[in-house]
Coordinates of C-alpha atoms in Angstrom, one line a residue:
X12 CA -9.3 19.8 19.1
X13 CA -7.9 22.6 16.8
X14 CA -8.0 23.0 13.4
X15 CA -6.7 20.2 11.0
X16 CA -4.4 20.6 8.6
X17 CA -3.4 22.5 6.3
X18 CA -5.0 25.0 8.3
X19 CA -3.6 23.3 11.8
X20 CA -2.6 25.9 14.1
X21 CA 1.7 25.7 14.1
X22 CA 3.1 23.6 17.2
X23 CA 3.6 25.7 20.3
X24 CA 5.4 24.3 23.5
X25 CA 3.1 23.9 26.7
X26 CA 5.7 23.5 29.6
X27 CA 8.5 22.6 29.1
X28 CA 9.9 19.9 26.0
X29 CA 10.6 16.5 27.9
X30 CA 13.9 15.0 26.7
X31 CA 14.1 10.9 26.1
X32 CA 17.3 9.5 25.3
X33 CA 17.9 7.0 22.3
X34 CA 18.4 4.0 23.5
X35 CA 22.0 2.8 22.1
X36 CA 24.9 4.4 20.8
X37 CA 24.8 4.3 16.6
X38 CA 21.0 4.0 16.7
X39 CA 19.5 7.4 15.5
X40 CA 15.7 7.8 16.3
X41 CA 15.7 4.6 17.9
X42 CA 13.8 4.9 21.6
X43 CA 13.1 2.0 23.6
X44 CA 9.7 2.6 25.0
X45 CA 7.7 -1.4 25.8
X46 CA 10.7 -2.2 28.7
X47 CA 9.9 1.6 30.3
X48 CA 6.4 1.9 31.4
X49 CA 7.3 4.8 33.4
X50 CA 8.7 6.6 30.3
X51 CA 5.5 5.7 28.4
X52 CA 3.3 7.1 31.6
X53 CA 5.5 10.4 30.9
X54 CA 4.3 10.8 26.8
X55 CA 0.8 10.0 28.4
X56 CA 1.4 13.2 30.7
X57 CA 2.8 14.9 28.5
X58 CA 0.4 14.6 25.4
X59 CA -2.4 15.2 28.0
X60 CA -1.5 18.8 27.8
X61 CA -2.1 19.5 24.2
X62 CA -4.6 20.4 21.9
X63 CA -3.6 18.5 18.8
X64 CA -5.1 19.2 15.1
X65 CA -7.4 17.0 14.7
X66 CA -7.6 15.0 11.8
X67 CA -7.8 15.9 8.2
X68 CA -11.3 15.1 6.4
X69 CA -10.3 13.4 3.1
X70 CA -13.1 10.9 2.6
X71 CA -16.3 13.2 2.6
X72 CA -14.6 15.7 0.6
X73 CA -12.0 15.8 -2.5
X74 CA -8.8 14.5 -1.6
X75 CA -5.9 18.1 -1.9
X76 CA -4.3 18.1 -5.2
X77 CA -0.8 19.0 -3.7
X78 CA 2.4 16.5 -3.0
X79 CA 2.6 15.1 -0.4
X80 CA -1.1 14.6 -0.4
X81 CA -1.0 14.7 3.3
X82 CA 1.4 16.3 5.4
X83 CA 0.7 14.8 8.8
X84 CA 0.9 17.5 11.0
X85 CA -0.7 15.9 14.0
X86 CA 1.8 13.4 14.1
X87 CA 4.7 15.5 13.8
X88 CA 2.9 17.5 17.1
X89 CA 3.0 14.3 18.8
X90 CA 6.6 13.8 17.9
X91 CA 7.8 17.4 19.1
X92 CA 5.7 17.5 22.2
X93 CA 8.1 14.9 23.5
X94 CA 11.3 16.5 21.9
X95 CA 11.2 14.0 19.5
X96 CA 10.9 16.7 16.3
X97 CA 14.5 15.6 14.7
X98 CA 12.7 12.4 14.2
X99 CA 10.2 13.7 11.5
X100 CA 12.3 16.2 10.0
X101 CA 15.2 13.5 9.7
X102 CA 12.9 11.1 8.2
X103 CA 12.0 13.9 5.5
X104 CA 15.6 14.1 4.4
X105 CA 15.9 10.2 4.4
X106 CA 12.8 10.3 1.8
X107 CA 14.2 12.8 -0.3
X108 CA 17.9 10.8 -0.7
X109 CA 16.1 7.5 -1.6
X110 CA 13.3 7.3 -3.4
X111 CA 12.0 8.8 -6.5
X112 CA 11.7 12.2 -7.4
X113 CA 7.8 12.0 -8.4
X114 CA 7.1 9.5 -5.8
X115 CA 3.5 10.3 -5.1
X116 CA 3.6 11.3 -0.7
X117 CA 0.4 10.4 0.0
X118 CA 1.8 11.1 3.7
X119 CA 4.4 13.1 4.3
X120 CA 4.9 11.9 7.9
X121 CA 4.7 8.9 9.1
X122 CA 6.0 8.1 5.5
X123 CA 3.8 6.7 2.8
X124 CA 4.1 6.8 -0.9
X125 CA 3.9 5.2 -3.9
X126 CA 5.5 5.4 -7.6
X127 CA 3.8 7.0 -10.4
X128 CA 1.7 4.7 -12.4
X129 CA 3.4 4.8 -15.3
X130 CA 6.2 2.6 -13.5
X131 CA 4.3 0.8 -10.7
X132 CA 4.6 -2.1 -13.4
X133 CA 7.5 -1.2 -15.7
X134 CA 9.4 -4.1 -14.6
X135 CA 8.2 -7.2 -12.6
X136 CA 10.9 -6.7 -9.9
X137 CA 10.8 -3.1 -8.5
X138 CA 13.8 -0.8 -8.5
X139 CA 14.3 0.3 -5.0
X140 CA 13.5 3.9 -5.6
X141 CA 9.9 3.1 -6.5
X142 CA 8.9 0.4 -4.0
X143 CA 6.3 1.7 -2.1
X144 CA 6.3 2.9 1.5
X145 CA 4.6 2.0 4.6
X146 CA 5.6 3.2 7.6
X147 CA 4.0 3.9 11.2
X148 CA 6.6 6.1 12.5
X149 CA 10.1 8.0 12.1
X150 CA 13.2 6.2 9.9
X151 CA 16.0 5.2 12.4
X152 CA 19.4 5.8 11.2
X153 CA 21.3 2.6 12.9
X154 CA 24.5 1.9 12.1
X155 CA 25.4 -1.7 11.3
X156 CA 28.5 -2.4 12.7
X157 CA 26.5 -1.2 16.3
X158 CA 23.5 -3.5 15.3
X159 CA 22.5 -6.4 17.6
X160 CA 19.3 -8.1 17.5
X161 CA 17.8 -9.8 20.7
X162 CA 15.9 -13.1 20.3
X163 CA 14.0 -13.7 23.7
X164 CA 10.9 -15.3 25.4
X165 CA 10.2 -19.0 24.8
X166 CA 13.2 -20.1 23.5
X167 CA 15.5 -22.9 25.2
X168 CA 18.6 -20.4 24.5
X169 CA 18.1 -16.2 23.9
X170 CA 20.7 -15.0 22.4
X171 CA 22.2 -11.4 21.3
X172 CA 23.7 -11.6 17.6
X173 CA 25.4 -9.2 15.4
X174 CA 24.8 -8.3 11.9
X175 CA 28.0 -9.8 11.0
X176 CA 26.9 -13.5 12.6
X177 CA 23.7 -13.2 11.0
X178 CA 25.7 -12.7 7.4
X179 CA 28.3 -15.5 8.3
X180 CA 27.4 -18.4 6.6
X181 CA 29.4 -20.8 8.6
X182 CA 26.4 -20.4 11.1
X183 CA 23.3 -19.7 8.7
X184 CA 22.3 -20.6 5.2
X185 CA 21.5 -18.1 2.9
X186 CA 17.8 -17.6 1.7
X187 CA 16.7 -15.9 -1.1
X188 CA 13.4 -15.1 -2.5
X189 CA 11.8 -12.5 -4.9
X190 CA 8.6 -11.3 -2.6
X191 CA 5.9 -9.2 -3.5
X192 CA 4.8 -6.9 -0.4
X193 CA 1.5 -5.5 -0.6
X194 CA 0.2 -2.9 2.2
X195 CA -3.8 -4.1 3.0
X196 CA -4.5 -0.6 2.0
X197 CA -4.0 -0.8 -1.9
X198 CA -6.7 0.7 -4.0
X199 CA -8.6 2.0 -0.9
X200 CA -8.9 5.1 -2.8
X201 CA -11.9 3.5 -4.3
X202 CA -13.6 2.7 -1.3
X203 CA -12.9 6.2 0.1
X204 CA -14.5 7.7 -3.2
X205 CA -17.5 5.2 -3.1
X206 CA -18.1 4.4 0.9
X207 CA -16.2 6.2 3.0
X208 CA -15.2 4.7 7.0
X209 CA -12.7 5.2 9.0
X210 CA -11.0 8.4 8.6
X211 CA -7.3 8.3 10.3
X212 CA -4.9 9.5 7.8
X213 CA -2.5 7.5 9.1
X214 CA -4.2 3.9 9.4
X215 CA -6.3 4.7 6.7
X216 CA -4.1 6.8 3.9
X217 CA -5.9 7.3 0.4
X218 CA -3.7 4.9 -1.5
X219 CA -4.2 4.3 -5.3
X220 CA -2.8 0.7 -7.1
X221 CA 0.7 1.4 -5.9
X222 CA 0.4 -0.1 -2.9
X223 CA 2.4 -3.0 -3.8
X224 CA 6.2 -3.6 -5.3
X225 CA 8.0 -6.7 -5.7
X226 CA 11.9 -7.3 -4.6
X227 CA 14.5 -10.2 -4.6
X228 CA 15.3 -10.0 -0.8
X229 CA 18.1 -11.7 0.8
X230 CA 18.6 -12.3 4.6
X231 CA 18.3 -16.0 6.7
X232 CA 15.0 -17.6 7.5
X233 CA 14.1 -17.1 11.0
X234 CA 13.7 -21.1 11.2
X235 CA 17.3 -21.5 11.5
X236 CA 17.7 -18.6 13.8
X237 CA 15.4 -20.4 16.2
X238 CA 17.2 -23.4 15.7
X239 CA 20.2 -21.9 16.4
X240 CA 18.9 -20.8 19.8
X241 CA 18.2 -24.3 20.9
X242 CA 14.5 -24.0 19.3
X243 CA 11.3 -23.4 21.2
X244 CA 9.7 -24.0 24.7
X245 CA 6.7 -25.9 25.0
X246 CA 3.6 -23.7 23.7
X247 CA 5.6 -21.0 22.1
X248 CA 2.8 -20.6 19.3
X249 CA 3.6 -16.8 18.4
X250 CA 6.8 -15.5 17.5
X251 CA 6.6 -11.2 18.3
X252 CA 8.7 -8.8 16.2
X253 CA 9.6 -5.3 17.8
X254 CA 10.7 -2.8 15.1
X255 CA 12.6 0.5 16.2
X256 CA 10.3 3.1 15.3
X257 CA 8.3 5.4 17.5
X258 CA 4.6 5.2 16.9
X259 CA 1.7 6.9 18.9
X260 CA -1.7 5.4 19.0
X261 CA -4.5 7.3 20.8
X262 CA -2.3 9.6 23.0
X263 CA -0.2 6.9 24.2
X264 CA 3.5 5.6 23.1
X265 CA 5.3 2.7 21.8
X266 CA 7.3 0.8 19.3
X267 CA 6.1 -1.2 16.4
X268 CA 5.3 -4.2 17.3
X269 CA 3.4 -7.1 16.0
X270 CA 3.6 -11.1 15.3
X271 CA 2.8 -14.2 13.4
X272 CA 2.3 -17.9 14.3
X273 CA 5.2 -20.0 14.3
X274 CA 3.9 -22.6 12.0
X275 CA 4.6 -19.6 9.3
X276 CA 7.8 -19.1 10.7
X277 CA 8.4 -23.3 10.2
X278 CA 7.5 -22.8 6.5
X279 CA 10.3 -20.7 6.1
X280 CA 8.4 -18.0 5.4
X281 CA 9.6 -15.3 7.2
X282 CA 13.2 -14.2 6.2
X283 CA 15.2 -11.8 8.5
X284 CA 16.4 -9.6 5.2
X285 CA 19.3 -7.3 4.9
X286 CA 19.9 -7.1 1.6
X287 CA 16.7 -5.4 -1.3
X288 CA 17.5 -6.3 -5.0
X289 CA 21.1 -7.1 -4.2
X290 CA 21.9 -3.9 -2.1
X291 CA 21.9 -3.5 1.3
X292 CA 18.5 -2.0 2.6
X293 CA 18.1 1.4 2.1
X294 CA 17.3 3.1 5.6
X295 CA 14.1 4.0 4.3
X296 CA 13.2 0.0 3.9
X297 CA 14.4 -1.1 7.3
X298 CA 18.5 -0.9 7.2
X299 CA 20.1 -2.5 8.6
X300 CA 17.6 -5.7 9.5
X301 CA 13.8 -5.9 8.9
X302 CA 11.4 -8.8 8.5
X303 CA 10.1 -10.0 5.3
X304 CA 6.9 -12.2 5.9
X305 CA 6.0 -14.0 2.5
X306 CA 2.4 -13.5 1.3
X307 CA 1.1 -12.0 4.2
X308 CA -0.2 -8.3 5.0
X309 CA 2.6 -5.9 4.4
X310 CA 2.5 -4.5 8.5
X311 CA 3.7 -8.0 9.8
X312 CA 7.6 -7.3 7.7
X313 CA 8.7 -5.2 10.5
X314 CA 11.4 -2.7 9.6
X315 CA 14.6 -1.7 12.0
X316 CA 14.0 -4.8 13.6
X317 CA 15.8 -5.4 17.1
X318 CA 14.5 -7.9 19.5
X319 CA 12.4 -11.2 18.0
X320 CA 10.3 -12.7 21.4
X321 CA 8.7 -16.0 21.5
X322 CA 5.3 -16.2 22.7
X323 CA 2.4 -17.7 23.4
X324 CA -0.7 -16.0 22.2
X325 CA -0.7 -12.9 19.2
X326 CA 1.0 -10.1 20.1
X327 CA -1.7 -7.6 22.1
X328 CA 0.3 -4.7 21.2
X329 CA -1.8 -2.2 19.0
X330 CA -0.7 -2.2 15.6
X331 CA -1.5 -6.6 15.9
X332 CA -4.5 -6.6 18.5
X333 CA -6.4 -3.1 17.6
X334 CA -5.3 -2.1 13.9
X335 CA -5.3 -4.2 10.3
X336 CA -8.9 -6.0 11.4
X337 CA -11.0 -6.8 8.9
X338 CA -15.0 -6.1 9.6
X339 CA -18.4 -7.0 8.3
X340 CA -20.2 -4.1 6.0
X341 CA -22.3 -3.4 9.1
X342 CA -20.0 -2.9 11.5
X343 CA -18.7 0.8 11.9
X344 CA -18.4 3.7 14.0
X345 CA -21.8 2.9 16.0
X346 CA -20.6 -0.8 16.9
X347 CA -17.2 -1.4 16.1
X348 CA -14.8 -3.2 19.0
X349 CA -11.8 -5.2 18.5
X350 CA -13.1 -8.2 18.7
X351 CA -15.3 -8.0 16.3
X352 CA -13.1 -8.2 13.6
X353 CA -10.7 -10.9 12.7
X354 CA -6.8 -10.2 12.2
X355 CA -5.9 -9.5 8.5
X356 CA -2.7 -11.7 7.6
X357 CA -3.1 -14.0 4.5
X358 CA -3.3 -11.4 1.2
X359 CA -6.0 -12.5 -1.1
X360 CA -6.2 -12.6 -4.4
X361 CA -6.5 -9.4 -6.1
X362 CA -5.6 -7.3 -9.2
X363 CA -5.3 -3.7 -11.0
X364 CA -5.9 -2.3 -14.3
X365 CA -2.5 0.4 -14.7
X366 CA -2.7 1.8 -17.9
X367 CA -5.5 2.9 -18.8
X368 CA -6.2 5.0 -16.3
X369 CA -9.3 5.4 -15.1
X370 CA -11.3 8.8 -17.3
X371 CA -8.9 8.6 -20.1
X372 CA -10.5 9.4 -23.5
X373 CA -8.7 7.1 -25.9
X374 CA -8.9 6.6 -29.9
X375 CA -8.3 3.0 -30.8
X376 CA -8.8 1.0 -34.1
X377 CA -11.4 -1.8 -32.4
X378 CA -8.7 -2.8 -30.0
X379 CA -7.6 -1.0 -26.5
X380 CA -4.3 -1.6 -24.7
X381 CA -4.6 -2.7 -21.2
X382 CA -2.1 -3.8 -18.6
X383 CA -1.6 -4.2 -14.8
X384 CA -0.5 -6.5 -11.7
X385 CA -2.4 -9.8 -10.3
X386 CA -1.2 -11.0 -7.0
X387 CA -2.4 -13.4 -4.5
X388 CA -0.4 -14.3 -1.3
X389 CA -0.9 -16.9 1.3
X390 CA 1.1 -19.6 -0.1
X391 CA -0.9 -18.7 -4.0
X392 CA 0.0 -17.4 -6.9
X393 CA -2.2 -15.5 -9.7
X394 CA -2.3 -18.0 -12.5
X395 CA -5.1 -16.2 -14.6
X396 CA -6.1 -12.6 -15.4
X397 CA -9.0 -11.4 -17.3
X398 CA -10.5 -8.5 -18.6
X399 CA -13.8 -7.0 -19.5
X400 CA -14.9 -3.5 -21.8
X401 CA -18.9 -4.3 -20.3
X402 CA -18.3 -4.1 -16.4
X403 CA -18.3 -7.5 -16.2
X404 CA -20.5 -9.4 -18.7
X405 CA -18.3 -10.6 -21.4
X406 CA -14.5 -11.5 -19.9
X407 CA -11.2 -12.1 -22.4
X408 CA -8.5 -14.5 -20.8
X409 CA -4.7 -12.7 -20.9
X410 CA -3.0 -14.7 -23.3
X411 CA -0.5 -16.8 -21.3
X412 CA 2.5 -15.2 -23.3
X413 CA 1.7 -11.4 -21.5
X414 CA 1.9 -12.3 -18.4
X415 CA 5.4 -12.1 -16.2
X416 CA 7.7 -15.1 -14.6
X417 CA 5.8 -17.0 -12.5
X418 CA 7.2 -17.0 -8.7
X419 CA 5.7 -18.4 -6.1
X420 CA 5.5 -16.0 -3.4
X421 CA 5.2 -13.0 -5.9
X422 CA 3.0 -11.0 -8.5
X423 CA 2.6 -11.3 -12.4
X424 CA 2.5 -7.9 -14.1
X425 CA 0.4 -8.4 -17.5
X426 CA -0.7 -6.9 -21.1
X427 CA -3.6 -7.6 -23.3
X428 CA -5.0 -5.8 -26.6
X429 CA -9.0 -5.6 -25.8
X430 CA -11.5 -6.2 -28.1
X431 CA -13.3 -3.5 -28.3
X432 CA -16.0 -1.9 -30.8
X433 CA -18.5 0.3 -29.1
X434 CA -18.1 4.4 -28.3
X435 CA -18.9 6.3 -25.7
X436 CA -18.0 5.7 -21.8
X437 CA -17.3 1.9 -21.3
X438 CA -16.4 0.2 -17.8
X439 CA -13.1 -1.8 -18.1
X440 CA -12.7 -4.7 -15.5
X441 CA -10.2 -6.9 -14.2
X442 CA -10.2 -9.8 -12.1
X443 CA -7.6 -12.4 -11.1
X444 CA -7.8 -16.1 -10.5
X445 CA -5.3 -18.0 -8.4
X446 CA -4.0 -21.6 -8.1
X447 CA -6.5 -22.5 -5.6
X448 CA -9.6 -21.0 -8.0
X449 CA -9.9 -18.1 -5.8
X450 CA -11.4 -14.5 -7.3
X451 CA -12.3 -11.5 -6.9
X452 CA -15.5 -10.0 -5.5
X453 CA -17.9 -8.3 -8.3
X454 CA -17.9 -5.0 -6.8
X455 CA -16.1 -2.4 -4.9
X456 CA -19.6 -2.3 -2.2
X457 CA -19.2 -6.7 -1.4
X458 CA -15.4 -5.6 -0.2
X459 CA -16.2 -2.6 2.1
X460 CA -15.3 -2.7 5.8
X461 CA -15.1 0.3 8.7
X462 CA -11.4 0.3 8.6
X463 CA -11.5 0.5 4.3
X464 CA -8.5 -2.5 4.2
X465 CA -8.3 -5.3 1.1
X466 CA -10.2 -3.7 -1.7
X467 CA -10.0 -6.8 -3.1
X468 CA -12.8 -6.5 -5.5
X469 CA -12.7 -6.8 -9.3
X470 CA -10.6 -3.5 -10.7
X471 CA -13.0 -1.0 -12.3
X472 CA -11.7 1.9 -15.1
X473 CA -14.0 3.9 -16.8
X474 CA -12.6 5.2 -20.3
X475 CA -14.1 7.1 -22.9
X476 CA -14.0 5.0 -26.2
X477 CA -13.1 6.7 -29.8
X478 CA -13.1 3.7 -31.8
X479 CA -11.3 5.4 -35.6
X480 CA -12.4 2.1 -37.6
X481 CA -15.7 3.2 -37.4
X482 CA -16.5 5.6 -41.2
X483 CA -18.6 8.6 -39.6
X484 CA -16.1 8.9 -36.8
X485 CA -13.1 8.8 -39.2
X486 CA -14.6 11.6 -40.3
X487 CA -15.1 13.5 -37.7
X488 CA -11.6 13.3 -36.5
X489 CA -10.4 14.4 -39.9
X490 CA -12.5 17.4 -40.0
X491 CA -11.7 18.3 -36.6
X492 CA -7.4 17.5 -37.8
X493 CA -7.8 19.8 -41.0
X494 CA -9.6 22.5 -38.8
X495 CA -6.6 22.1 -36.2
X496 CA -9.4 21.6 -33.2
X497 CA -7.8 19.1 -30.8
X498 CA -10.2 16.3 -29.5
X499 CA -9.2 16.1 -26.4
X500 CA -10.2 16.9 -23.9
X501 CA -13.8 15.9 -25.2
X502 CA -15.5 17.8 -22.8
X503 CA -14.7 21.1 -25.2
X504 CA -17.3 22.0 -27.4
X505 CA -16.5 21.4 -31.3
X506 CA -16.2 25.5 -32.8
X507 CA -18.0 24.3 -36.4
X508 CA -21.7 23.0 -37.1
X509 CA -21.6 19.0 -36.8
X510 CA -22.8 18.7 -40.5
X511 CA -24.1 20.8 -43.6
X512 CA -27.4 22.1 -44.1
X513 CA -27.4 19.9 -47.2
X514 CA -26.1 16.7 -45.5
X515 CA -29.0 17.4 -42.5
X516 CA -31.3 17.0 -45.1
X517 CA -30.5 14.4 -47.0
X518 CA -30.1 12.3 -43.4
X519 CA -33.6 13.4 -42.2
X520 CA -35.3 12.4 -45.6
X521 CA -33.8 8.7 -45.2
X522 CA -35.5 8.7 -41.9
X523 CA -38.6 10.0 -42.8
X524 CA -38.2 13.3 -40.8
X525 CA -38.8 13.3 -36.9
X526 CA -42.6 13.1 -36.9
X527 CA -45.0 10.1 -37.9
X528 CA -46.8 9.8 -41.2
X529 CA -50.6 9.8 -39.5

């Protein structure tokens, strides 16, 4: 392969560019590639004559400093080998309209980013331009008024509906539910930096603790869309969601696809949404239809959603049958298979410590300030949080009164003022406990797995601690505030002797000088 990125080698045409029509009119980016095996057999050929980058290494070595983090570049190749380039430069321009201006790219294409810490957690629902992104291809651009959606396979009656019948509540009850989404990938950074695995930037993309947002989404619960279609053939177990986006998986073509058992669909759990925080869905979240799938693994809420199929067994598309699999800690490269790890869907519990952040130097008066999320999906809800300056020896319960509303299918952001006497480097720790008693691994190592997904384990910050209450470092700070030295950072060496000749002394006499007496 040639040279990954950023020193990947700029695309060049071999033969000539292969042209695949979208597949409706007023559906942007949207091609239709599981009913055309001979079009897929086509990319195949295509993609056969290439030389791709290869991937980026970001796991063995320190991750770029630059935004976006990662740019992608194999992925865009894949895209304008098959003429499809208008697809990731579109998608560029959709993710500079709607979301934040210091989002943090940690791929430029296919888009994933997060908010900047500082307001992962500013408010317990997330404003629309912050939510985080998680996406496995281009950004359609469909228009609604051309939008259909195709329910199919085992049900008594398939039917085509329109936005508009979805909205009319003559024919479907309204459901509305604030939802935390969390993408399996939050806080792999720490895995990456500890034990590194699997290294596809795209499956695998170095997120921090903003992997996860919370929104009050509206839509109709795909119960009563079932219902509506005379409900479900005998041994229809699966229901299979088939978003629009073009997505490439080891040199070969489709569109997002994936699915969840029916009996979470019966729960009322899974909510065909249109609407994010009481707006309609920006295109960057899934406009004008996507899937929201309460407390399970952020890939099952397909976005751009257009045909819903009833099935028998999982999906065996790849994103459902070959990605999001959870391994033991000796499974990897040498021995991994698909069938030897299990399907990620319920989220465990889990937390994050925000602010601080983790190598901040901070002078306190015997207390720190602490605060971060606690989430736990699957039909749970965090219901404790606590937090430790000693790695995990002594733990201090959040008082009740800092944490957030209580939802059901959603996080609670919290705050606490730490106890907290002793100086030097200390190891904060945070670690959630849910309705059903569940917590969090110890350690960072009893979470890893090949494919780096769920770092579920206790949160882990290491600060520096200044504690001012303390007389001889009172002093120091004033010496160093009259001489105009700044403490921080404290890696820079102090520019005056650390005491007087005559206070050396009188300190050395009270300890009897360095040496024994005989």
């Amino acid at each position: 392969m040639s040279p990954a990125e950023p020193q990947a080698i700029p695309f060049r045409p071999q033969g000539d560019i292969p042209v695949f029509a979208e597949e409706k009119e007023g559906w942007k980016g949207y091609i239709e590639w599981e009913k055309y095996p001979g079009k897929k057999k086509r990319v195949q050929d295509v993609m056969s004559r290439y030389d791709f980058p290869d991937p980026p290494e970001f796991q063995l070595v320190p991750l770029p400093t630059t935004n976006p983090i990662l740019t992608g570049e194999r992925w865009k190749q894949y895209h304008s080998a098959c003429g499809l380039d208008y697809i990731h430069q579109d998608s560029w321009k959709t993710v500079l309209e709607e979301k934040s201006e210091d989002m943090i790219h940690v791929l430029q294409f296919p888009y994933n980013g997060e908010p900047p810490a500082e307001r992962i957690i500013k408010t317990e629902i997330t404003d629309n331009k912050d939510h985080f992104v998680r996406n496995h291809g281009g950004i359609p651009d469909i228009e609604a008024e051309r939008f259909t959606l195709d329910i199919t396979g085992l049900v008594n009656n398939p039917k085509t509906l329109t936005l508009a019948q979805l909205q009319d509540e003559s024919i479907f009850p309204r459901q509305s539910n604030i939802v935390t989404l969390q993408c399996s990938g939050t806080r792999r950074i720490e895995q990456i930096h500890g034990y590194p695995g699997d290294g596809d930037e795209l499956i695998n993309a170095p997120w921090g603790e903003g992997a996860i947002s919370t929104a009050r989404w509206t839509g109709v619960s795909l119960k009563k869309v079932i219902k509506y279609c005379g409900g479900l053939k005998d041994g229809a177990e699966n229901v299979e969601f088939f978003g629009a986006d073009t997505y490439f998986k080891k040199g070969a073509v489709h569109n997002y696809v994936v699915s969840v058992p029916w009996r979470k669909v019966k729960a009322n759990e899974v909510l065909l949404a249109w609407e994010m925080n009481g707006k309609p869905l920006p295109k960057i979240h899934g406009y004008p239809l996507r899937v929201v799938v309460y407390g399970y693994i952020g890939a099952r809420s397909v976005k751009w959603l257009y045909e819903i199929r009833a099935i028998k067994q999982p999906s065996t598309a790849p994103v459902q049958l070959k990605e999001y699999l959870y391994y033991t800690p000796q499974i990897g490269k040498q021995n991994a298979q698909y069938s030897n790890g299990f399907s990620i869907q319920d989220m465990p519990v889990s937390s994050a410590i925000i602010s601080p952040k983790n190598m901040d130097q901070i002078v306190h008066d015997g207390t720190i300030n602490l605060k971060g999320w606690a989430y736990s999906g699957g039909g749970h809800w965090p219901v404790r949080v606590e937090v430790s300056a000693d790695g995990g020896a002594v733990w201090y319960e959040v008082p009740y009164e800092k944490m957030s509303t209580k939802y059901y299918y959603a996080w609670r952001t919290w705050e606490i003022d730490l106890p907290l006497d002793a100086e030097g480097w200390m190891e904060l720790c945070a670690r959630t406990w849910d309705n059903a008693m569940n917590t969090q691994p110890t350690f960072v190592r009893s979470a890893w797995n090949w494919d780096l997904h769920v770092t579920s384990s206790a949160h882990r910050v290491k600060i520096y601690s200044i504690n001012r209450s303390r007389p001889n470092t009172a002093k120091r700070l004033k010496q160093l505030e009259d001489a105009g030295v700044p403490l921080l950072p404290i890696t820079r060496p102090i520019p005056f002797d650390l005491e007087t000749g005559e206070e050396y002394q009188k300190a050395m006499t009270s300890r009897a000088w360095r040496d024994p007496l005989e």
